[in-house]
Short mmCIF file of C-alpha atoms in Angstrom, two decimals:
data_model
loop_
_atom_site.label_atom_id
_atom_site.label_comp_id
_atom_site.label_asym_id
_atom_site.label_seq_id
_atom_site.Cartn_x
_atom_site.Cartn_y
_atom_site.Cartn_z
CA MET A 767 -85.99 40.65 34.70
CA SER A 768 -82.87 39.83 37.36
CA ILE A 769 -80.85 36.81 38.46
CA GLU A 770 -81.47 35.45 41.82
CA VAL A 771 -78.41 33.62 43.22
CA THR A 772 -79.52 31.18 45.85
CA GLU A 773 -77.28 28.79 47.73
CA LEU A 774 -77.91 24.97 47.91
CA ASP A 775 -77.37 22.72 50.77
CA ALA A 776 -74.85 20.29 49.82
CA ALA A 777 -76.35 17.92 52.39
CA THR A 778 -79.99 18.16 51.64
CA ASP A 779 -80.20 19.56 47.98
CA ARG A 780 -77.89 17.05 46.77
CA GLU A 781 -80.67 15.54 44.10
CA GLU A 782 -81.56 19.13 43.09
CA TRP A 783 -78.37 20.01 42.12
CA ASN A 784 -77.49 17.05 40.34
CA ARG A 785 -80.73 17.74 38.22
CA TYR A 786 -79.19 20.80 37.12
CA VAL A 787 -75.92 19.32 36.39
CA ASP A 788 -77.60 16.47 34.14
CA ARG A 789 -79.53 18.94 32.36
CA GLY A 790 -76.31 21.43 31.56
CA LYS A 791 -75.28 21.04 28.07
CA ARG A 792 -71.32 21.89 28.99
CA THR A 793 -71.33 19.74 32.43
CA ASN A 794 -69.67 16.51 33.45
CA PRO A 795 -69.43 14.52 36.09
CA PHE A 796 -66.80 16.47 38.43
CA TYR A 797 -69.86 19.10 38.52
CA ARG A 798 -72.04 16.44 40.86
CA THR A 799 -72.15 16.89 44.38
CA GLU A 800 -70.17 13.66 45.27
CA ALA A 801 -67.44 14.87 43.19
CA LEU A 802 -67.28 18.13 44.72
CA ALA A 803 -67.72 17.13 48.01
CA LEU A 804 -64.77 14.64 47.91
CA GLN A 805 -62.55 17.53 46.17
CA ALA A 806 -63.38 19.93 49.16
CA GLU A 807 -63.01 16.86 51.38
CA ASP A 808 -59.39 16.54 50.07
CA THR A 809 -58.36 19.84 49.86
CA ASP A 810 -59.50 20.42 53.14
CA THR A 811 -62.04 23.33 51.70
CA THR A 812 -66.00 24.42 52.28
CA LEU A 813 -68.22 23.77 49.75
CA HIS A 814 -71.19 26.26 48.83
CA LEU A 815 -73.33 25.38 46.00
CA LEU A 816 -74.81 28.31 44.01
CA ALA A 817 -77.28 28.20 41.80
CA GLY A 818 -78.28 31.72 39.54
CA PHE A 819 -82.26 31.61 38.65
CA LYS A 820 -84.20 33.76 36.27
CA GLY A 821 -87.44 33.20 37.55
CA GLN A 822 -87.96 29.33 38.26
CA GLU A 823 -85.55 28.74 35.32
CA PRO A 824 -81.98 27.55 36.39
CA ILE A 825 -79.49 29.37 34.25
CA GLY A 826 -76.10 28.93 35.87
CA LEU A 827 -74.19 26.74 38.44
CA PHE A 828 -71.41 27.88 40.74
CA PRO A 829 -69.90 25.59 42.97
CA VAL A 830 -67.42 27.89 45.06
CA SER A 831 -65.11 26.32 47.76
CA TYR A 832 -62.78 28.11 50.03
CA THR A 833 -60.28 27.56 52.81
CA HIS A 834 -60.26 29.23 56.27
#
């Protein structure tokens, strides 16, 4: 089975992303959308929330930010 990577919208999918973060064993509050958005704002970068799924099961979260 392959892994599908989906981009979640930081504005509309905040609760979904935070649920995945809360379920993770090795996450911390800095992975939550509120913290990631503040970090992106402070560093003047663009935030992309990527999630990897194996079927319906989330198996990885990849917050990516970049500068223009």
